Coordinates of C-alpha atoms in Angstrom, one line a residue:
Chain X
M1 CA -142.2 0.5 4.0
P2 CA -141.0 -2.6 5.8
T3 CA -139.4 -1.0 8.9
P4 CA -141.2 1.5 11.3
A5 CA -140.6 5.2 10.7
A6 CA -137.8 6.9 12.6
I7 CA -138.8 10.4 11.6
E8 CA -142.0 11.7 10.2
F9 CA -142.7 15.2 8.9
S10 CA -146.4 15.9 8.2
G11 CA -147.6 19.1 6.6
V12 CA -144.7 21.1 8.1
Q13 CA -144.5 24.8 7.4
K14 CA -141.9 27.2 8.7
W15 CA -141.2 30.9 8.3
F16 CA -138.3 33.1 9.3
G17 CA -140.1 36.4 9.6
T18 CA -142.0 36.7 6.3
N19 CA -139.7 34.3 4.5
H20 CA -141.4 30.9 4.0
V21 CA -138.5 28.5 4.4
L22 CA -140.2 25.1 4.7
I23 CA -143.3 24.6 2.5
D24 CA -145.6 21.6 2.7
I25 CA -143.0 19.2 4.0
D26 CA -144.2 15.6 4.1
L27 CA -141.3 13.2 4.6
T28 CA -141.0 9.8 6.2
I29 CA -137.6 8.4 7.1
A30 CA -137.4 4.7 7.9
T31 CA -135.4 3.3 10.8
G32 CA -131.9 2.5 9.6
E33 CA -132.3 4.6 6.4
V34 CA -129.5 6.8 5.2
L35 CA -131.2 9.8 3.7
V36 CA -129.2 12.3 1.8
V37 CA -130.6 15.9 1.4
I38 CA -129.2 18.0 -1.4
G39 CA -130.1 21.3 -3.0
P40 CA -128.9 24.8 -3.6
S41 CA -127.9 26.9 -0.6
G42 CA -130.9 28.6 0.9
S43 CA -133.2 25.8 -0.2
G44 CA -134.1 24.9 3.4
K45 CA -131.9 21.7 3.8
S46 CA -130.3 22.8 7.1
T47 CA -133.5 24.1 8.5
L48 CA -135.2 20.8 7.6
I49 CA -132.7 18.7 9.7
R50 CA -132.6 21.3 12.5
C51 CA -136.3 20.7 12.9
I52 CA -135.6 17.0 13.7
N53 CA -133.9 17.8 17.0
G54 CA -135.9 21.0 17.7
L55 CA -133.1 23.5 17.1
E56 CA -135.7 25.1 14.9
A57 CA -139.4 25.0 15.8
V58 CA -142.0 24.4 13.1
Q59 CA -145.0 26.7 12.9
Q60 CA -147.4 24.3 11.4
G61 CA -147.6 20.6 11.0
T62 CA -145.8 18.0 13.1
V63 CA -142.5 16.3 13.3
V64 CA -142.5 12.9 15.1
V65 CA -139.2 11.4 16.1
G66 CA -139.1 7.9 17.5
G67 CA -142.8 8.1 18.2
K68 CA -142.4 11.4 20.2
Q69 CA -143.9 14.5 18.8
L70 CA -141.6 17.5 18.7
T71 CA -144.1 20.3 19.0
A72 CA -144.5 19.3 22.6
K73 CA -142.4 21.3 25.0
G74 CA -139.9 20.4 27.7
G75 CA -139.4 16.8 28.5
E76 CA -140.3 15.4 25.1
L77 CA -137.8 17.7 23.5
A78 CA -135.0 16.7 25.8
A79 CA -135.9 13.0 25.4
I80 CA -135.7 13.3 21.6
R81 CA -132.4 15.1 21.8
R82 CA -131.0 12.3 23.9
E83 CA -131.7 9.9 21.0
V84 CA -130.7 12.2 18.1
G85 CA -127.1 13.1 17.7
M86 CA -126.0 16.0 15.5
V87 CA -122.8 16.9 13.6
F88 CA -122.4 20.5 12.5
Q89 CA -120.6 22.1 9.6
A90 CA -118.4 24.1 12.0
F91 CA -117.8 21.2 14.4
H92 CA -118.7 23.2 17.5
L93 CA -116.4 21.2 19.8
Y94 CA -116.1 22.7 23.2
P95 CA -112.8 24.7 23.0
H96 CA -112.3 24.7 26.8
K97 CA -112.5 21.0 27.1
T98 CA -110.2 18.2 26.0
V99 CA -111.2 15.7 23.3
L100 CA -112.0 13.1 25.9
E101 CA -114.1 15.6 28.0
N102 CA -115.9 16.7 24.8
I103 CA -117.0 13.2 24.3
T104 CA -117.9 12.3 27.9
L105 CA -119.6 15.5 29.0
A106 CA -123.1 14.6 27.8
P107 CA -123.0 10.9 28.9
I108 CA -121.9 11.9 32.4
T109 CA -124.2 14.9 32.9
V110 CA -127.3 13.8 31.0
K111 CA -127.3 10.0 31.3
R112 CA -125.4 9.9 34.6
V113 CA -122.9 7.3 33.2
P114 CA -120.0 6.8 35.7
R115 CA -117.0 8.8 34.6
E116 CA -114.8 5.7 34.3
Q117 CA -117.2 3.9 32.1
A118 CA -117.8 7.1 30.0
E119 CA -114.1 7.5 29.5
R120 CA -113.7 3.8 28.5
E121 CA -116.5 4.2 25.9
A122 CA -115.0 7.5 24.7
R123 CA -111.7 5.9 24.1
A124 CA -113.4 3.1 22.1
L125 CA -115.1 5.7 20.0
L126 CA -111.8 7.5 19.4
E127 CA -110.5 4.2 18.1
R128 CA -113.5 4.0 15.8
V129 CA -112.8 7.4 14.3
D130 CA -109.1 6.6 14.2
L131 CA -107.9 9.2 16.7
P132 CA -107.0 7.2 19.8
E133 CA -103.9 9.3 20.5
K134 CA -105.8 12.6 20.7
A135 CA -107.8 11.9 23.9
D136 CA -106.0 14.6 25.9
A137 CA -105.6 17.2 23.1
Y138 CA -107.7 20.4 23.0
P139 CA -109.8 21.0 19.8
A140 CA -107.6 23.9 18.7
Q141 CA -104.7 21.5 18.4
L142 CA -106.5 19.4 15.9
S143 CA -107.0 19.8 12.1
G144 CA -110.5 20.4 10.8
G145 CA -110.9 16.8 9.7
Q146 CA -109.8 15.5 13.1
Q147 CA -112.1 17.9 14.9
Q148 CA -115.0 16.7 12.8
R149 CA -114.2 13.1 13.6
V150 CA -114.1 14.0 17.3
A151 CA -117.5 15.7 16.8
I152 CA -118.9 12.4 15.3
A153 CA -117.5 10.5 18.3
R154 CA -119.1 13.0 20.6
A155 CA -122.5 12.5 18.9
L156 CA -122.1 8.7 19.1
A157 CA -121.3 8.8 22.8
M158 CA -125.0 9.3 23.6
Q159 CA -125.7 6.1 21.6
P160 CA -128.3 7.9 19.4
K161 CA -130.8 6.1 17.2
V162 CA -130.6 9.0 14.7
L163 CA -127.6 11.0 13.5
L164 CA -128.0 14.3 11.8
F165 CA -125.2 15.7 9.6
D166 CA -125.4 19.3 8.6
E167 CA -122.9 19.8 5.8
P168 CA -120.2 17.9 7.8
T169 CA -117.5 18.3 5.1
S170 CA -118.3 21.8 3.8
A171 CA -115.8 23.6 6.1
L172 CA -113.0 21.2 5.4
D173 CA -109.9 21.3 3.1
P174 CA -110.3 18.8 0.3
E175 CA -107.7 16.4 1.6
M176 CA -109.6 16.1 4.9
I177 CA -113.0 15.4 3.4
A178 CA -112.2 11.8 2.7
E179 CA -111.2 10.9 6.3
V180 CA -114.6 12.2 7.5
L181 CA -116.5 10.6 4.7
D182 CA -114.8 7.3 5.5
V183 CA -116.1 7.4 9.1
M184 CA -119.6 8.3 7.9
K185 CA -119.6 5.5 5.4
A186 CA -118.6 3.0 8.1
L187 CA -121.4 4.4 10.2
A188 CA -123.9 4.0 7.4
H189 CA -123.4 0.3 7.5
T190 CA -124.2 -0.1 11.2
G191 CA -127.9 0.4 10.8
I192 CA -128.2 3.8 12.5
T193 CA -130.6 6.2 10.9
M194 CA -128.7 9.0 9.2
V195 CA -130.0 12.2 7.7
V196 CA -127.1 13.9 5.8
V197 CA -127.2 17.4 4.3
T198 CA -124.2 17.3 1.9
H199 CA -122.8 18.3 -1.5
E200 CA -120.8 15.1 -1.6
M201 CA -122.5 13.2 -4.4
G202 CA -120.0 10.3 -4.2
F203 CA -121.2 9.7 -0.6
A204 CA -124.8 9.9 -1.7
R205 CA -124.3 7.5 -4.5
E206 CA -122.3 5.0 -2.4
V207 CA -124.2 4.7 0.9
G208 CA -127.4 6.7 0.5
D209 CA -130.6 4.8 0.5
R210 CA -132.5 7.8 -0.9
V211 CA -131.8 11.2 -2.1
V212 CA -134.1 14.1 -1.4
F213 CA -133.7 17.3 -3.5
M214 CA -134.9 20.6 -2.0
D215 CA -135.5 23.9 -3.7
D216 CA -137.0 27.1 -2.3
G217 CA -138.2 25.4 0.8
R218 CA -139.9 22.4 -1.0
I219 CA -139.0 18.8 -1.5
V220 CA -139.2 18.8 -5.3
A221 CA -137.7 15.3 -6.0
Q222 CA -136.7 12.2 -4.3
A223 CA -135.5 8.8 -5.4
P224 CA -132.9 6.1 -4.7
P225 CA -129.4 7.5 -5.7
E226 CA -129.0 5.4 -8.9
Q227 CA -132.2 6.6 -10.2
F228 CA -131.8 10.2 -9.0
F229 CA -128.4 10.7 -10.5
S230 CA -129.4 9.1 -13.9
A231 CA -132.8 10.8 -14.2
P232 CA -133.7 13.1 -11.4
G233 CA -137.2 13.6 -12.9
N234 CA -137.3 17.4 -12.1
P235 CA -135.9 20.2 -14.3
R236 CA -134.4 22.1 -11.3
A237 CA -132.8 19.0 -9.9
Q238 CA -131.5 18.3 -13.4
L239 CA -130.0 21.8 -13.6
F240 CA -128.5 21.5 -10.1
L241 CA -126.9 18.2 -10.9
S242 CA -125.5 19.4 -14.2
K243 CA -123.9 22.3 -12.4
I244 CA -122.2 20.4 -9.6
L245 CA -121.3 17.3 -11.5
A246 CA -119.7 19.3 -14.3
H247 CA -116.7 19.9 -12.1
Chain W
M1 CA -90.3 72.4 47.0
D2 CA -90.1 70.5 50.2
W3 CA -90.2 66.7 49.7
S4 CA -89.9 66.0 53.5
V5 CA -93.6 66.8 53.8
L6 CA -94.2 63.4 52.1
G7 CA -92.3 61.6 54.8
E8 CA -94.0 63.5 57.6
N9 CA -97.5 62.7 56.2
A10 CA -96.8 59.2 55.1
G11 CA -99.2 57.9 57.8
A12 CA -102.1 60.1 56.7
L13 CA -101.5 59.1 53.0
A14 CA -101.5 55.4 54.1
Q15 CA -104.8 56.0 55.9
G16 CA -106.1 57.6 52.7
L17 CA -105.0 54.6 50.7
L18 CA -106.9 52.3 53.0
I19 CA -110.0 54.4 52.5
T20 CA -109.6 54.3 48.7
L21 CA -109.1 50.5 49.0
E22 CA -112.3 50.2 51.1
V23 CA -114.4 52.3 48.8
S24 CA -113.1 50.5 45.8
A25 CA -113.5 47.0 47.2
L26 CA -117.1 47.6 48.4
A27 CA -118.1 49.3 45.2
L28 CA -116.6 46.5 43.1
L29 CA -118.5 43.9 45.1
L30 CA -121.8 45.9 44.7
A31 CA -121.0 46.4 40.9
L32 CA -120.4 42.7 40.4
V33 CA -123.6 41.6 42.2
L34 CA -125.7 44.2 40.3
G35 CA -123.8 43.6 37.1
V36 CA -124.5 39.9 37.0
I37 CA -128.2 40.4 37.7
V38 CA -128.5 43.1 35.0
A39 CA -126.5 41.0 32.5
T40 CA -129.0 38.1 33.0
L41 CA -131.8 40.5 32.4
R42 CA -130.0 41.7 29.2
V43 CA -129.9 38.1 27.8
A44 CA -133.3 37.0 29.2
P45 CA -135.8 35.4 26.8
S46 CA -138.4 37.9 27.8
P47 CA -138.3 41.2 25.8
V48 CA -139.7 43.1 28.8
L49 CA -136.8 42.0 31.1
R50 CA -134.3 42.7 28.3
R51 CA -135.7 46.3 28.0
I52 CA -135.4 46.9 31.7
G53 CA -131.8 45.7 31.6
T54 CA -131.0 47.9 28.6
A55 CA -132.7 50.9 30.3
Y56 CA -130.6 50.4 33.5
V57 CA -127.4 50.2 31.6
E58 CA -128.0 53.1 29.2
F59 CA -129.3 55.4 32.0
L60 CA -126.4 54.8 34.4
R61 CA -123.5 54.7 32.0
N62 CA -124.5 57.8 30.2
I63 CA -124.7 60.2 33.2
P64 CA -121.4 61.4 34.6
L65 CA -120.4 59.6 37.8
L66 CA -119.9 62.9 39.5
V67 CA -123.5 63.9 38.8
Q68 CA -124.7 60.7 40.3
L69 CA -122.5 61.2 43.3
F70 CA -123.6 64.8 43.8
F71 CA -127.2 63.6 43.5
L72 CA -126.8 61.2 46.3
F73 CA -124.8 63.5 48.6
F74 CA -126.3 66.9 47.9
A75 CA -129.8 66.3 46.4
L76 CA -131.2 63.4 48.5
P77 CA -130.9 65.3 51.8
S78 CA -133.4 67.8 50.5
I79 CA -136.0 65.0 50.2
G80 CA -135.1 63.8 53.6
I81 CA -132.6 61.1 52.8
R82 CA -129.3 61.7 54.5
L83 CA -126.4 59.3 53.7
D84 CA -122.9 59.3 55.0
A85 CA -120.3 60.6 52.5
F86 CA -118.6 57.2 52.5
V87 CA -121.8 55.4 51.8
C88 CA -122.7 57.8 49.0
G89 CA -119.3 57.2 47.5
V90 CA -119.7 53.4 47.6
L91 CA -123.3 53.5 46.3
A92 CA -122.6 55.9 43.4
L93 CA -119.4 54.2 42.3
G94 CA -120.9 50.7 42.7
V95 CA -124.1 51.4 40.8
Y96 CA -122.4 53.4 38.1
T97 CA -119.8 50.6 37.5
S98 CA -122.4 47.9 37.6
A99 CA -123.6 49.1 34.2
F100 CA -120.1 48.5 32.7
V101 CA -119.9 45.1 34.5
A102 CA -123.3 44.1 33.0
E103 CA -122.1 45.1 29.5
A104 CA -118.8 43.2 29.9
I105 CA -120.6 40.0 31.0
R106 CA -123.3 40.4 28.3
S107 CA -120.7 40.8 25.5
G108 CA -118.8 37.8 26.9
I109 CA -121.9 35.7 26.6
A110 CA -122.7 37.1 23.1
A111 CA -119.1 36.3 22.0
V112 CA -119.6 32.6 22.5
P113 CA -120.9 31.2 19.2
T114 CA -124.5 30.0 19.3
G115 CA -123.2 26.7 17.9
Q116 CA -121.7 26.0 21.3
L117 CA -125.2 26.2 23.0
E118 CA -126.7 24.2 20.1
A119 CA -124.1 21.5 20.4
G120 CA -124.9 21.2 24.1
L121 CA -128.6 21.1 23.5
S122 CA -128.3 18.6 20.7
S123 CA -126.5 16.2 23.0
G124 CA -129.5 16.2 25.3
M125 CA -128.5 18.8 27.9
G126 CA -131.1 21.3 29.2
Y127 CA -130.7 25.0 28.6
A128 CA -129.4 25.6 32.1
T129 CA -126.9 22.8 32.0
A130 CA -125.6 23.8 28.6
M131 CA -125.2 27.4 29.8
R132 CA -123.5 26.4 33.0
L133 CA -121.1 23.8 31.5
I134 CA -120.4 25.1 28.0
V135 CA -121.4 28.8 27.5
L136 CA -120.6 30.5 30.8
P137 CA -117.0 29.1 31.2
Q138 CA -116.2 30.4 27.8
A139 CA -118.0 33.7 28.4
I140 CA -116.0 34.3 31.7
A141 CA -112.7 33.9 29.8
K142 CA -113.9 36.5 27.3
T143 CA -115.1 38.8 30.2
I144 CA -111.8 39.0 32.0
P145 CA -110.2 41.7 29.9
P146 CA -113.1 44.2 29.9
L147 CA -113.8 43.4 33.6
G148 CA -110.1 44.2 34.3
N149 CA -110.4 47.5 32.6
T150 CA -113.6 48.2 34.5
T151 CA -111.9 47.5 37.8
L152 CA -109.0 49.8 37.1
N153 CA -111.4 52.5 36.1
L154 CA -113.4 52.0 39.3
I155 CA -110.2 52.4 41.4
K156 CA -109.3 55.6 39.6
N157 CA -112.9 56.9 39.6
S158 CA -113.0 56.4 43.4
S159 CA -110.9 59.6 43.6
L160 CA -114.2 61.5 42.9
V161 CA -115.4 60.7 46.5
S162 CA -112.9 63.2 47.7
T163 CA -115.3 65.9 46.3
V164 CA -117.9 64.9 48.9
S165 CA -115.3 65.2 51.8
V166 CA -114.2 61.6 52.0
L167 CA -110.5 61.5 53.0
D168 CA -109.3 59.0 50.4
I169 CA -105.9 59.2 48.7
L170 CA -106.8 62.3 46.7
G171 CA -108.8 63.9 49.5
T172 CA -105.9 63.5 51.9
A173 CA -103.3 64.8 49.4
N174 CA -105.4 67.8 48.6
L175 CA -106.0 68.6 52.2
L176 CA -102.3 68.3 53.2
G177 CA -101.3 70.2 50.1
A178 CA -103.5 73.1 51.0
R179 CA -102.2 73.0 54.5
S180 CA -98.5 73.0 53.6
F181 CA -98.6 74.6 50.1
Q182 CA -96.5 71.6 49.0
Y183 CA -98.9 70.5 46.3
V184 CA -96.3 68.9 44.0
P185 CA -94.9 66.4 46.6
M186 CA -98.4 65.7 47.9
F187 CA -99.9 64.9 44.5
V188 CA -96.9 62.9 43.4
G189 CA -97.4 61.0 46.6
A190 CA -101.1 60.5 45.7
A191 CA -100.1 59.3 42.2
I192 CA -97.8 56.8 43.8
C193 CA -100.5 55.6 46.2
Y194 CA -102.9 55.0 43.2
L195 CA -100.2 53.1 41.4
I196 CA -99.7 50.9 44.4
L197 CA -103.3 49.8 44.0
T198 CA -103.7 49.8 40.2
L199 CA -100.4 48.2 39.0
P200 CA -100.9 45.0 41.0
T201 CA -104.5 44.9 39.8
A202 CA -103.4 45.2 36.2
F203 CA -100.8 42.5 36.8
A204 CA -103.4 40.2 38.3
V205 CA -105.8 40.7 35.4
N206 CA -103.0 39.9 32.9
L207 CA -102.3 36.6 34.9
L208 CA -106.0 35.7 34.9
E209 CA -106.2 36.5 31.2
K210 CA -103.3 34.1 30.4
R211 CA -104.7 31.4 32.6
Y212 CA -108.1 31.4 30.9
A213 CA -106.9 32.0 27.4
R214 CA -108.0 28.9 25.7

């Protein structure tokens, strides 16, 4: 691997109660890589990426992000979260704050960026996600696609090295999926490390560097998109693809 | 029926209204302070603290207020603790109501989706900052309607202090009714006095609810 690792899972195991949800996960994600994680629901995709910023704790093994180990408590976790942005399926914008406040809240409170500078940067980010006129709107006044683009701008405001996307288009109406994917595709070309859980195979094919297929808590196949989609090399991945690509 | 008795005793009723207002305000203050503390216990990470909070709430809200009041006023003196009737009223009413305040606040916090906290944490905020800036402001908005109900109930429940000889609105009306045998005018007067306190409270709660409804 030519570039240093951005994220490294080694021997990770995780259980929810007696349910073994992540099994023997070894995965290295290079800096600048766009990794697409696919698989049936309940296969552990979301749990996998939630372990990267410590929203879920692993019970065995280690996750190292930007050289910092995540099993460590307190300061290390906060330091990692400052460098890892996350975009959720259900957006999770702050409903009591305007779009601009949603974007500037973390830079101002966590990084102590002066308000004026934070707002200038936020407006630039809103340009980037093509919503410059919505700065003073509240989330409830926006469509799902617009909310998700604001959520991406909010994640970018902390200038993260890694961006996690947890099924960012799964809660959207079909006509809004494209506008969010366009923003994500543009991001993919900026060199930021992206880990994307998605069912959008077009996105995976177009901008993914690698596809990881999960099933029942294990990574059962991984390959560059071209190779993966033509010959996944795993019967379950083959079955999954035949089901979703049939539509 | 002699309605003139109302006019003659307007001063006494006004005095009773003031006592009801005092009992209610002090009890509400006590209930809010205790309620916030117990609510934090109820959502604490430690299971032991959570259990203490739960025990407090379930114990107090499932015993009639009148029993708690009688315990303070009639039972405590037999073990050497003598409290003024007014103090008993404030304590019983405040402690009893704190269980409902704690529940209102806890349910307000629980009604904020966990994704909100996660979004804050993911952007690098610590737990305390994310709670303060993101979760609690939303929780307070969701807490206003149940807290409003609790406050109205507290004002009405305060009439129970008349049973331990406090001359609040009901105590005064009852006394004057017994003296003049004009119960109808006196209790109608009492009802009006309670409405003078409760209707503006209800109105204020509605205003607050609208203001924080986002």
